[in-house]
């Protein structure tokens, strides 16, 4: 016991200062080797702004089923805009759409898309592109599965009254092959009519 | 443009001059008082450098450096205590041990083995320089064998702890400036804050105070300023320079300058024995070897 007291008397202060030093050293060392904390920043305003920035507003008018102003996700294409507008109206010139309108083109925010009717196309085609107008005239109009009546659908090969009702019930369609899944049309029937139908 | 070897030698010369001034001072005040005066001046110089470099703020990491400083003050106290018992053996024991440990640990921690690869001429030269450095301090002073067995054990333990702390301090500064990207001034500020804290505690615990003569204060400031310049420059060099080699160069420069200062400035030529003359010759030889690389 006496030796311990003698040791503490001689080295007690050094031990105390050493413990303070070791504590600082240990804590600093732990800070040095500890992985950096994961910081999660949540900013509602930024999210809202980015959501708004990721949407497009497009005006669709002319020979479509439901003309109007539509809000679509950024990166949407012309084809998707036409689907949102209910597809091409019966009066729309399908030949003009096929020959002139690139459905794969991405739309820009604030853009206007105008679909001319048959008569208008005839008028403008004579002024703009005689060749397109001529070839369009030779083409047979397709049945728009988004807008056609049950009677019109009934005229298609393999489509009877019950399947026509199922097609109308399954609207809207983004692509023609969706009638297989949405309206239960057999693949074999779809293969026969796929060139005679459209979604615009 | 000077090479890093010359720059490290210069830092060693500055430290050697500062150490010689300190050697002159301890006859007029205690080693602890002299240490506080020196460390306080270094802290002041480094604080000014930190302000100039806009190094403000605190990180929990800096506590590591404060801890190194406080532990250094404890080991410094152990060194003073051991040197009171036997000055000659203290130098012989602690200098080569810390040098060897620095080379080994920096080889392991900072992958500096390549500088001591015996298959290359440069590696062989460096190994030779290391061996000569170890011999140099053995010749530096004659050993006093008047210590009892128990006292010799305590003395050895104090010096072992002191040598280990020198190694830790060297590794810490190298890691801080070269790995962690801490600015040398920041590292030094927090390290010397810890050193000063420990030093003041020891001064007052020994019943002393910081009232020393004006002349001593002036010399203490000169010593501290020289040390500050030396350590700051050395820490800056360590960002790119290998610790293992530079520690040898610096150590040899310090010992050589201290001996030369004793010889020419303090008129110790009558007291210098043959061993110290050998040590001086070896020191100059090692410096010439390392500078020639």
Short mmCIF file of C-alpha atoms in Angstrom, two decimals:
data_model
loop_
_atom_site.label_atom_id
_atom_site.label_comp_id
_atom_site.label_asym_id
_atom_site.label_seq_id
_atom_site.Cartn_x
_atom_site.Cartn_y
_atom_site.Cartn_z
CA UNK A 1 0.00 0.00 0.00
CA UNK A 2 2.80 2.34 0.94
CA UNK A 3 4.48 1.73 -2.41
CA UNK A 4 1.29 2.58 -4.24
CA UNK A 5 0.99 5.88 -2.38
CA UNK A 6 4.62 6.61 -3.05
CA UNK A 7 4.10 5.84 -6.76
CA UNK A 8 1.00 8.01 -6.92
CA UNK A 9 2.77 10.84 -5.11
CA UNK A 10 5.57 10.72 -7.62
CA UNK A 11 3.63 10.01 -10.81
CA UNK A 12 -0.01 10.86 -9.92
CA UNK A 13 -0.01 14.20 -11.69
CA UNK A 14 1.64 12.76 -14.79
CA UNK A 15 -0.97 9.97 -14.81
CA UNK A 16 -3.81 12.46 -14.48
CA UNK A 17 -2.53 14.68 -17.31
CA UNK A 18 -1.84 11.52 -19.32
CA UNK A 19 -5.44 10.34 -18.88
CA UNK A 20 -6.71 13.74 -20.09
CA UNK A 21 -4.36 13.51 -23.08
CA UNK A 22 -5.37 9.93 -23.84
CA UNK A 23 -9.06 10.85 -23.64
CA UNK A 24 -8.61 13.67 -26.15
CA UNK A 25 -6.45 11.44 -28.33
CA UNK A 26 -8.95 8.56 -28.17
CA UNK A 27 -11.97 10.72 -28.98
CA UNK A 28 -10.14 12.41 -31.86
CA UNK A 29 -8.94 9.06 -33.15
CA UNK A 30 -12.48 7.69 -32.99
CA UNK A 31 -13.67 10.72 -34.96
CA UNK A 32 -10.92 10.12 -37.52
CA UNK A 33 -11.79 6.49 -38.18
CA UNK A 34 -15.59 6.75 -37.82
CA UNK A 35 -17.45 6.72 -41.15
CA UNK A 36 -18.92 10.10 -42.06
CA UNK A 37 -22.58 10.45 -41.03
CA UNK A 38 -25.22 9.97 -43.72
CA UNK A 39 -26.98 13.28 -44.23
CA UNK A 40 -30.48 13.18 -45.69
CA UNK A 41 -31.77 16.53 -46.84
CA UNK A 42 -35.51 16.89 -47.32
CA UNK A 43 -36.75 19.97 -49.11
CA UNK A 44 -40.45 19.98 -49.95
CA UNK A 45 -40.23 23.14 -52.01
CA UNK A 46 -37.53 21.70 -54.24
CA UNK A 47 -39.53 18.52 -54.77
CA UNK A 48 -42.61 20.47 -55.72
CA UNK A 49 -40.65 22.61 -58.12
CA UNK A 50 -39.03 19.60 -59.72
CA UNK A 51 -42.41 17.89 -60.10
CA UNK A 52 -43.84 20.94 -61.83
CA UNK A 53 -40.74 21.19 -63.99
CA UNK A 54 -41.14 17.57 -65.05
CA UNK A 55 -44.59 18.12 -66.56
CA UNK A 56 -45.61 19.43 -69.94
CA UNK A 57 -48.69 21.38 -70.90
CA UNK A 58 -49.81 20.84 -74.51
CA UNK A 59 -52.72 22.25 -76.48
CA UNK A 60 -54.39 19.71 -78.80
CA UNK A 61 -56.99 20.94 -81.22
CA UNK A 62 -58.58 20.14 -84.55
CA UNK A 63 -59.91 16.71 -85.52
CA UNK A 64 -59.42 14.93 -82.18
CA UNK A 65 -62.13 13.44 -79.97
CA UNK A 66 -61.52 15.74 -76.98
CA UNK A 67 -59.64 18.90 -77.97
CA UNK A 68 -58.16 20.83 -75.08
CA UNK A 69 -55.12 21.57 -72.96
CA UNK A 70 -53.45 18.49 -71.46
CA UNK A 71 -50.79 18.07 -68.79
CA UNK A 72 -48.44 15.19 -69.49
CA UNK A 73 -45.18 13.85 -68.04
CA UNK A 74 -41.93 15.26 -69.39
CA UNK A 75 -40.67 13.21 -72.31
CA UNK A 76 -44.15 12.45 -73.68
CA UNK A 77 -44.43 12.04 -77.42
CA UNK A 78 -46.99 13.21 -79.97
CA UNK A 79 -48.66 9.77 -80.04
CA UNK A 80 -49.26 9.89 -76.28
CA UNK A 81 -50.72 13.38 -76.55
CA UNK A 82 -53.22 12.17 -79.14
CA UNK A 83 -54.20 9.23 -76.91
CA UNK A 84 -54.76 11.67 -74.03
CA UNK A 85 -57.02 13.70 -76.32
CA UNK A 86 -59.17 10.59 -77.00
CA UNK A 87 -57.60 9.87 -80.37
CA UNK A 88 -58.33 11.20 -83.83
CA UNK A 89 -61.87 12.16 -84.63
CA UNK A 90 -63.69 10.40 -87.46
CA UNK A 91 -63.25 13.54 -89.55
CA UNK A 92 -59.46 13.56 -89.14
CA UNK A 93 -57.41 12.82 -92.17
CA UNK A 94 -55.61 9.61 -91.33
CA UNK A 95 -53.59 9.76 -94.50
CA UNK A 96 -52.22 13.18 -93.53
CA UNK A 97 -51.41 11.91 -90.04
CA UNK A 98 -49.59 8.87 -91.43
CA UNK A 99 -47.61 10.85 -93.98
CA UNK A 100 -46.87 14.06 -92.09
CA UNK A 101 -47.16 13.63 -88.34
CA UNK A 102 -44.24 11.89 -86.62
CA UNK A 103 -45.92 10.26 -83.63
CA UNK A 104 -42.52 9.53 -82.03
CA UNK A 105 -41.53 13.19 -81.77
CA UNK A 106 -41.13 14.36 -78.15
CA UNK A 107 -43.44 17.27 -77.40
CA UNK A 108 -42.26 20.53 -75.85
CA UNK A 109 -43.90 22.38 -73.01
CA UNK A 110 -46.45 24.87 -74.35
CA UNK A 111 -46.62 23.27 -77.78
CA UNK A 112 -49.78 23.24 -79.91
CA UNK A 113 -50.75 20.21 -81.98
CA UNK A 114 -53.40 20.70 -84.64
CA UNK A 115 -54.96 17.78 -86.52
CA UNK A 116 -56.68 18.87 -89.75
CA UNK A 117 -59.91 17.31 -90.95
CA UNK A 118 -60.23 15.63 -94.32
CA UNK A 119 -61.47 18.71 -96.14
CA UNK A 120 -58.84 20.99 -94.67
CA UNK A 121 -56.09 18.63 -95.63
CA UNK A 122 -57.40 18.53 -99.15
CA UNK A 123 -57.20 22.26 -99.31
CA UNK A 124 -53.77 22.59 -97.75
CA UNK A 125 -52.38 19.58 -99.53
CA UNK A 126 -52.96 21.20 -102.87
CA UNK A 127 -50.98 24.15 -101.66
CA UNK A 128 -48.23 22.33 -99.78
CA UNK A 129 -47.63 18.84 -100.97
CA UNK A 130 -49.46 17.45 -103.95
CA UNK A 131 -47.72 14.14 -103.66
CA UNK A 132 -48.78 13.47 -100.07
CA UNK A 133 -52.34 14.46 -100.85
CA UNK A 134 -52.46 12.17 -103.84
CA UNK A 135 -51.16 9.17 -101.98
CA UNK A 136 -53.40 9.93 -99.00
CA UNK A 137 -56.40 9.88 -101.24
CA UNK A 138 -55.55 6.37 -102.37
CA UNK A 139 -55.29 5.03 -98.82
CA UNK A 140 -58.22 3.40 -97.02
CA UNK A 141 -59.14 5.04 -93.71
CA UNK A 142 -58.54 2.90 -90.64
CA UNK A 143 -61.09 2.32 -87.91
CA UNK A 144 -60.13 4.25 -84.80
CA UNK A 145 -60.66 1.85 -81.92
CA UNK A 146 -60.73 4.77 -79.47
CA UNK A 147 -63.56 6.63 -81.22
CA UNK A 148 -65.39 4.25 -83.56
CA UNK A 149 -68.96 3.21 -82.77
CA UNK A 150 -69.86 -0.41 -82.08
CA UNK A 151 -71.41 -0.56 -85.52
CA UNK A 152 -68.18 0.59 -87.17
CA UNK A 153 -66.18 -1.94 -85.16
CA UNK A 154 -68.64 -4.63 -86.16
CA UNK A 155 -67.55 -4.19 -89.75
CA UNK A 156 -64.04 -5.48 -88.96
CA UNK A 157 -63.09 -9.07 -89.70
CA UNK A 158 -63.76 -11.36 -86.68
CA UNK A 159 -65.41 -8.62 -84.62
CA UNK A 160 -69.04 -9.20 -83.75
CA UNK A 161 -71.42 -7.17 -81.51
CA UNK A 162 -70.09 -8.66 -78.27
CA UNK A 163 -66.40 -8.04 -79.13
CA UNK A 164 -67.28 -4.51 -80.37
CA UNK A 165 -68.91 -3.84 -76.98
CA UNK A 166 -65.79 -5.22 -75.23
CA UNK A 167 -63.52 -2.95 -77.35
CA UNK A 168 -65.61 0.15 -76.46
CA UNK A 169 -65.53 -0.87 -72.78
CA UNK A 170 -61.73 -1.25 -72.86
CA UNK A 171 -61.01 2.34 -74.07
CA UNK A 172 -58.72 4.21 -74.18
CA UNK A 173 -56.00 2.39 -76.08
CA UNK A 174 -52.45 3.61 -76.40
CA UNK A 175 -51.57 1.05 -79.06
CA UNK A 176 -53.72 -1.21 -81.21
CA UNK A 177 -52.43 -4.44 -79.68
CA UNK A 178 -53.90 -3.41 -76.32
CA UNK A 179 -57.27 -4.74 -77.50
CA UNK A 180 -55.89 -8.26 -76.95
CA UNK A 181 -55.43 -7.70 -73.25
CA UNK A 182 -58.09 -5.07 -72.58
CA UNK A 183 -60.94 -6.35 -74.76
CA UNK A 184 -60.01 -10.04 -74.91
CA UNK A 185 -59.61 -10.11 -78.71
CA UNK A 186 -57.79 -13.31 -79.80
CA UNK A 187 -54.30 -12.91 -81.26
CA UNK A 188 -55.39 -14.56 -84.50
CA UNK A 189 -58.19 -12.01 -84.97
CA UNK A 190 -55.85 -9.12 -84.09
CA UNK A 191 -53.32 -10.32 -86.70
CA UNK A 192 -56.05 -10.15 -89.32
CA UNK A 193 -57.32 -6.65 -88.42
CA UNK A 194 -54.19 -4.89 -87.15
CA UNK A 195 -53.66 -3.08 -90.46
CA UNK A 196 -57.26 -1.91 -90.48
CA UNK A 197 -57.36 -0.30 -87.08
CA UNK A 198 -55.64 2.63 -85.37
CA UNK A 199 -55.70 4.50 -82.08
CA UNK A 200 -55.76 7.99 -83.63
CA UNK B 1 14.99 25.73 -56.00
CA UNK B 2 16.37 23.74 -53.07
CA UNK B 3 15.92 19.98 -52.73
CA UNK B 4 13.82 18.55 -49.91
CA UNK B 5 16.93 17.16 -48.25
CA UNK B 6 18.44 20.65 -48.01
CA UNK B 7 15.13 22.04 -46.76
CA UNK B 8 14.90 19.36 -44.04
CA UNK B 9 18.52 20.00 -43.01
CA UNK B 10 17.68 23.69 -42.71
CA UNK B 11 14.73 22.90 -40.44
CA UNK B 12 17.11 20.72 -38.40
CA UNK B 13 19.64 23.55 -38.18
CA UNK B 14 16.94 25.96 -36.96
CA UNK B 15 15.83 23.43 -34.34
CA UNK B 16 19.46 22.80 -33.38
CA UNK B 17 20.05 26.52 -32.79
CA UNK B 18 16.80 26.73 -30.81
CA UNK B 19 17.84 23.72 -28.76
CA UNK B 20 21.22 25.29 -28.06
CA UNK B 21 19.50 28.44 -26.80
CA UNK B 22 17.29 26.21 -24.61
CA UNK B 23 20.40 24.47 -23.28
CA UNK B 24 21.77 27.88 -22.28
CA UNK B 25 18.44 28.82 -20.69
CA UNK B 26 18.03 25.79 -18.39
CA UNK B 27 20.90 26.96 -16.23
CA UNK B 28 18.84 30.05 -15.36
CA UNK B 29 15.35 28.51 -15.00
CA UNK B 30 13.74 25.08 -14.91
CA UNK B 31 13.27 22.97 -18.04
CA UNK B 32 9.49 23.16 -17.51
CA UNK B 33 9.50 26.97 -17.41
CA UNK B 34 11.71 27.07 -20.47
CA UNK B 35 9.35 24.61 -22.22
CA UNK B 36 6.26 26.68 -21.44
CA UNK B 37 7.95 29.84 -22.68
CA UNK B 38 8.97 28.07 -25.90
CA UNK B 39 5.60 26.36 -26.50
CA UNK B 40 3.68 29.54 -25.70
CA UNK B 41 5.71 31.45 -28.31
CA UNK B 42 5.18 28.68 -30.87
CA UNK B 43 1.44 28.75 -30.21
CA UNK B 44 1.38 32.52 -30.68
CA UNK B 45 3.33 32.33 -33.96
CA UNK B 46 1.11 29.53 -35.27
CA UNK B 47 -2.05 31.42 -34.24
CA UNK B 48 -0.88 34.40 -36.32
CA UNK B 49 -0.18 32.08 -39.29
CA UNK B 50 -3.65 30.52 -38.87
CA UNK B 51 -5.30 33.95 -38.94
CA UNK B 52 -3.32 34.94 -42.04
CA UNK B 53 -4.33 31.67 -43.75
CA UNK B 54 -7.99 32.04 -42.59
CA UNK B 55 -7.86 28.73 -40.72
CA UNK B 56 -10.70 29.16 -38.28
CA UNK B 57 -13.21 26.71 -36.86
CA UNK B 58 -13.00 23.52 -34.88
CA UNK B 59 -13.42 19.87 -35.78
CA UNK B 60 -13.65 16.97 -33.26
CA UNK B 61 -10.66 15.53 -35.14
CA UNK B 62 -8.51 18.32 -33.69
CA UNK B 63 -8.92 16.75 -30.24
CA UNK B 64 -6.60 14.04 -31.54
CA UNK B 65 -3.89 16.66 -31.99
CA UNK B 66 -4.65 18.25 -28.60
CA UNK B 67 -4.32 14.76 -27.10
CA UNK B 68 -0.96 14.27 -28.85
CA UNK B 69 0.19 17.61 -27.40
CA UNK B 70 -0.89 16.76 -23.84
CA UNK B 71 0.73 13.31 -24.04
CA UNK B 72 3.88 14.94 -25.41
CA UNK B 73 3.98 17.20 -22.35
CA UNK B 74 3.77 14.15 -20.08
CA UNK B 75 6.55 12.41 -21.98
CA UNK B 76 8.57 15.60 -21.97
CA UNK B 77 8.26 15.61 -18.17
CA UNK B 78 9.45 11.98 -18.16
CA UNK B 79 12.40 12.96 -20.36
CA UNK B 80 13.36 15.87 -18.07
CA UNK B 81 13.09 13.57 -15.07
CA UNK B 82 15.26 10.91 -16.72
CA UNK B 83 17.84 13.43 -17.89
CA UNK B 84 18.14 14.77 -14.32
CA UNK B 85 19.11 11.26 -13.26
CA UNK B 86 21.56 10.69 -16.10
CA UNK B 87 21.89 13.07 -19.02
CA UNK B 88 24.39 11.12 -21.08
CA UNK B 89 22.48 7.85 -21.18
CA UNK B 90 19.23 9.67 -21.93
CA UNK B 91 20.51 10.88 -25.27
CA UNK B 92 22.10 7.52 -26.08
CA UNK B 93 18.95 5.59 -25.24
CA UNK B 94 16.10 7.70 -26.61
CA UNK B 95 17.51 9.18 -29.83
CA UNK B 96 18.39 5.97 -31.70
CA UNK B 97 15.32 4.18 -30.39
CA UNK B 98 12.90 6.83 -31.63
CA UNK B 99 14.75 7.15 -34.96
CA UNK B 100 14.59 3.42 -35.54
CA UNK B 101 10.93 3.23 -34.54
CA UNK B 102 10.01 6.13 -36.83
CA UNK B 103 11.66 4.40 -39.79
CA UNK B 104 9.97 1.08 -39.01
CA UNK B 105 6.52 2.52 -38.33
CA UNK B 106 6.49 4.89 -41.32
CA UNK B 107 7.62 1.98 -43.50
CA UNK B 108 4.63 0.04 -42.24
CA UNK B 109 2.04 2.84 -42.13
CA UNK B 110 3.04 5.00 -45.08
CA UNK B 111 4.60 2.28 -47.29
CA UNK B 112 8.06 3.84 -47.19
CA UNK B 113 9.96 0.52 -47.30
CA UNK B 114 11.15 1.35 -50.80
CA UNK B 115 13.57 3.97 -49.45
CA UNK B 116 15.40 1.23 -47.52
CA UNK B 117 15.40 -1.47 -50.16
CA UNK B 118 18.89 -3.06 -49.97
CA UNK B 119 18.65 -4.15 -53.63
CA UNK B 120 19.07 -0.55 -54.77
CA UNK B 121 22.13 1.64 -54.28
CA UNK B 122 20.03 4.41 -52.80
CA UNK B 123 18.37 1.99 -50.37
CA UNK B 124 21.78 0.69 -49.23
CA UNK B 125 22.98 4.24 -48.69
CA UNK B 126 19.91 5.05 -46.60
CA UNK B 127 20.38 1.91 -44.48
CA UNK B 128 24.02 2.89 -43.94
CA UNK B 129 22.94 6.40 -42.96
CA UNK B 130 20.46 4.97 -40.46
CA UNK B 131 23.12 2.72 -38.91
CA UNK B 132 25.60 5.61 -38.68
CA UNK B 133 22.92 7.74 -37.03
CA UNK B 134 22.46 5.07 -34.38
CA UNK B 135 26.23 4.96 -33.81
CA UNK B 136 26.41 8.76 -33.76
CA UNK B 137 24.34 9.08 -30.60
CA UNK B 138 26.24 6.28 -28.87
CA UNK B 139 29.40 8.34 -29.23
CA UNK B 140 27.63 11.58 -28.32
CA UNK B 141 28.18 11.36 -24.57
CA UNK B 142 29.75 8.94 -22.18
CA UNK B 143 27.41 6.83 -20.16
CA UNK B 144 27.22 7.22 -16.41
CA UNK B 145 26.89 3.88 -14.56
CA UNK B 146 26.22 5.25 -11.11
CA UNK B 147 22.47 4.51 -11.22
CA UNK B 148 21.08 1.72 -9.03
CA UNK B 149 19.22 -1.19 -10.64
CA UNK B 150 15.74 0.07 -9.60
CA UNK B 151 16.49 3.61 -10.67
CA UNK B 152 17.81 2.33 -13.99
CA UNK B 153 14.52 0.48 -14.56
CA UNK B 154 12.48 3.63 -13.88
CA UNK B 155 14.87 5.63 -16.01
CA UNK B 156 14.53 3.16 -18.90
CA UNK B 157 10.73 3.13 -18.62
CA UNK B 158 10.60 6.94 -18.74
CA UNK B 159 12.84 7.06 -21.78
CA UNK B 160 10.96 4.28 -23.55
CA UNK B 161 7.71 6.19 -23.05
CA UNK B 162 9.40 9.38 -24.19
CA UNK B 163 10.80 7.74 -27.33
CA UNK B 164 7.42 6.19 -28.14
CA UNK B 165 5.78 9.60 -27.82
CA UNK B 166 8.27 11.12 -30.25
CA UNK B 167 7.28 8.36 -32.69
CA UNK B 168 3.54 8.95 -32.15
CA UNK B 169 3.98 12.71 -32.58
CA UNK B 170 5.91 12.22 -35.83
CA UNK B 171 3.38 9.75 -37.18
CA UNK B 172 0.52 12.04 -36.15
CA UNK B 173 1.91 15.08 -37.98
CA UNK B 174 2.65 13.02 -41.09
CA UNK B 175 -0.82 11.47 -41.06
CA UNK B 176 -2.51 14.83 -40.43
CA UNK B 177 -0.83 16.80 -43.21
CA UNK B 178 -0.30 14.05 -45.80
CA UNK B 179 -3.34 11.77 -45.33
CA UNK B 180 -6.08 13.75 -43.58
CA UNK B 181 -5.28 16.97 -45.47
CA UNK B 182 -5.06 19.13 -42.33
CA UNK B 183 -3.13 22.36 -42.81
CA UNK B 184 0.23 22.34 -40.97
CA UNK B 185 -0.71 25.53 -39.08
CA UNK B 186 -3.97 23.96 -37.87
CA UNK B 187 -2.20 20.80 -36.75
CA UNK B 188 0.48 22.76 -34.90
CA UNK B 189 -1.99 25.11 -33.23
CA UNK B 190 -3.95 22.30 -31.59
CA UNK B 191 -0.87 20.23 -30.79
CA UNK B 192 0.90 23.12 -29.08
CA UNK B 193 -2.29 24.09 -27.27
CA UNK B 194 -2.18 20.64 -25.64
CA UNK B 195 1.56 20.92 -25.01
CA UNK B 196 1.19 24.32 -23.38
CA UNK B 197 -1.70 23.12 -21.23
CA UNK B 198 0.33 20.15 -19.97
CA UNK B 199 3.44 22.29 -19.47
CA UNK B 200 1.59 24.90 -17.38
CA UNK B 201 0.01 22.15 -15.23
CA UNK B 202 3.45 20.67 -14.53
CA UNK B 203 5.03 24.08 -13.76
CA UNK B 204 2.38 24.98 -11.16
CA UNK B 205 2.20 21.43 -9.77
CA UNK B 206 5.93 21.66 -9.05
CA UNK B 207 5.34 24.80 -7.03
CA UNK B 208 6.89 27.06 -9.68
CA UNK B 209 5.35 29.91 -11.60
CA UNK B 210 5.89 31.66 -14.89
CA UNK B 211 7.67 34.67 -13.43
CA UNK B 212 11.06 34.50 -15.08
CA UNK B 213 13.44 37.35 -15.80
CA UNK B 214 12.91 39.66 -18.78
CA UNK B 215 16.14 38.47 -20.35
CA UNK B 216 14.96 34.86 -20.14
CA UNK B 217 11.63 35.82 -21.70
CA UNK B 218 13.41 37.44 -24.65
CA UNK B 219 15.60 34.40 -25.20
CA UNK B 220 12.56 32.13 -24.76
CA UNK B 221 10.71 34.07 -27.46
CA UNK B 222 13.72 33.79 -29.79
CA UNK B 223 13.92 30.06 -29.12
CA UNK B 224 10.18 29.57 -29.62
CA UNK B 225 10.18 31.57 -32.87
CA UNK B 226 13.05 29.50 -34.26
CA UNK B 227 11.31 26.28 -33.22
CA UNK B 228 8.02 27.48 -34.71
CA UNK B 229 9.68 28.26 -38.04
CA UNK B 230 11.48 24.93 -38.02
CA UNK B 231 8.49 22.77 -37.08
CA UNK B 232 6.11 24.63 -39.40
CA UNK B 233 8.46 24.26 -42.35
CA UNK B 234 9.08 20.61 -41.51
CA UNK B 235 5.34 19.89 -41.21
CA UNK B 236 4.80 21.57 -44.60
CA UNK B 237 7.55 19.45 -46.14
CA UNK B 238 6.02 16.26 -44.72
CA UNK B 239 3.02 16.65 -47.03
CA UNK B 240 5.20 15.17 -49.79
CA UNK B 241 8.49 14.13 -48.20
CA UNK B 242 8.97 10.61 -46.71
CA UNK B 243 8.89 10.69 -42.91
CA UNK B 244 11.42 7.88 -42.49
CA UNK B 245 14.26 9.58 -44.38
CA UNK B 246 13.47 13.13 -43.35
CA UNK B 247 13.36 12.19 -39.65
CA UNK B 248 16.93 10.83 -39.92
CA UNK B 249 18.16 13.90 -41.79
CA UNK B 250 16.50 16.25 -39.30
CA UNK B 251 17.70 14.33 -36.25
CA UNK B 252 21.30 14.25 -37.48
CA UNK B 253 21.18 17.95 -38.30
CA UNK B 254 19.89 18.81 -34.81
CA UNK B 255 22.56 16.76 -33.03
CA UNK B 256 25.33 18.11 -35.25
CA UNK B 257 24.29 21.74 -34.87
CA UNK B 258 23.91 21.37 -31.10
CA UNK B 259 27.43 19.93 -30.90
CA UNK B 260 28.86 22.63 -33.19
CA UNK B 261 27.09 25.35 -31.20
CA UNK B 262 28.57 23.95 -28.00
CA UNK B 263 31.94 23.93 -29.65
CA UNK B 264 32.01 27.40 -31.20
CA UNK B 265 29.36 29.43 -29.34
CA UNK B 266 29.39 28.14 -25.79
CA UNK B 267 33.14 27.41 -25.70
CA UNK B 268 32.72 23.77 -24.83
CA UNK B 269 35.72 22.61 -26.90
CA UNK B 270 37.70 21.93 -23.72
CA UNK B 271 34.95 19.69 -22.36
CA UNK B 272 34.21 17.77 -25.57
CA UNK B 273 35.56 14.25 -25.33
CA UNK B 274 36.84 12.03 -28.12
CA UNK B 275 33.48 10.27 -28.47
CA UNK B 276 31.72 13.54 -29.18
CA UNK B 277 34.32 14.40 -31.81
CA UNK B 278 33.56 11.04 -33.48
CA UNK B 279 29.85 11.76 -33.19
CA UNK B 280 30.33 15.15 -34.84
CA UNK B 281 32.33 13.61 -37.69
CA UNK B 282 29.70 10.92 -38.15
CA UNK B 283 26.93 13.50 -38.17
CA UNK B 284 28.58 15.56 -40.87
CA UNK B 285 29.29 12.37 -42.82
CA UNK B 286 25.67 11.21 -42.65
CA UNK B 287 24.44 14.63 -43.73
CA UNK B 288 26.85 14.65 -46.65
CA UNK B 289 25.68 11.16 -47.64
CA UNK B 290 21.99 11.97 -47.49
CA UNK B 291 22.39 15.30 -49.24
CA UNK B 292 24.33 13.64 -52.03
CA UNK B 293 21.42 11.27 -52.79
#
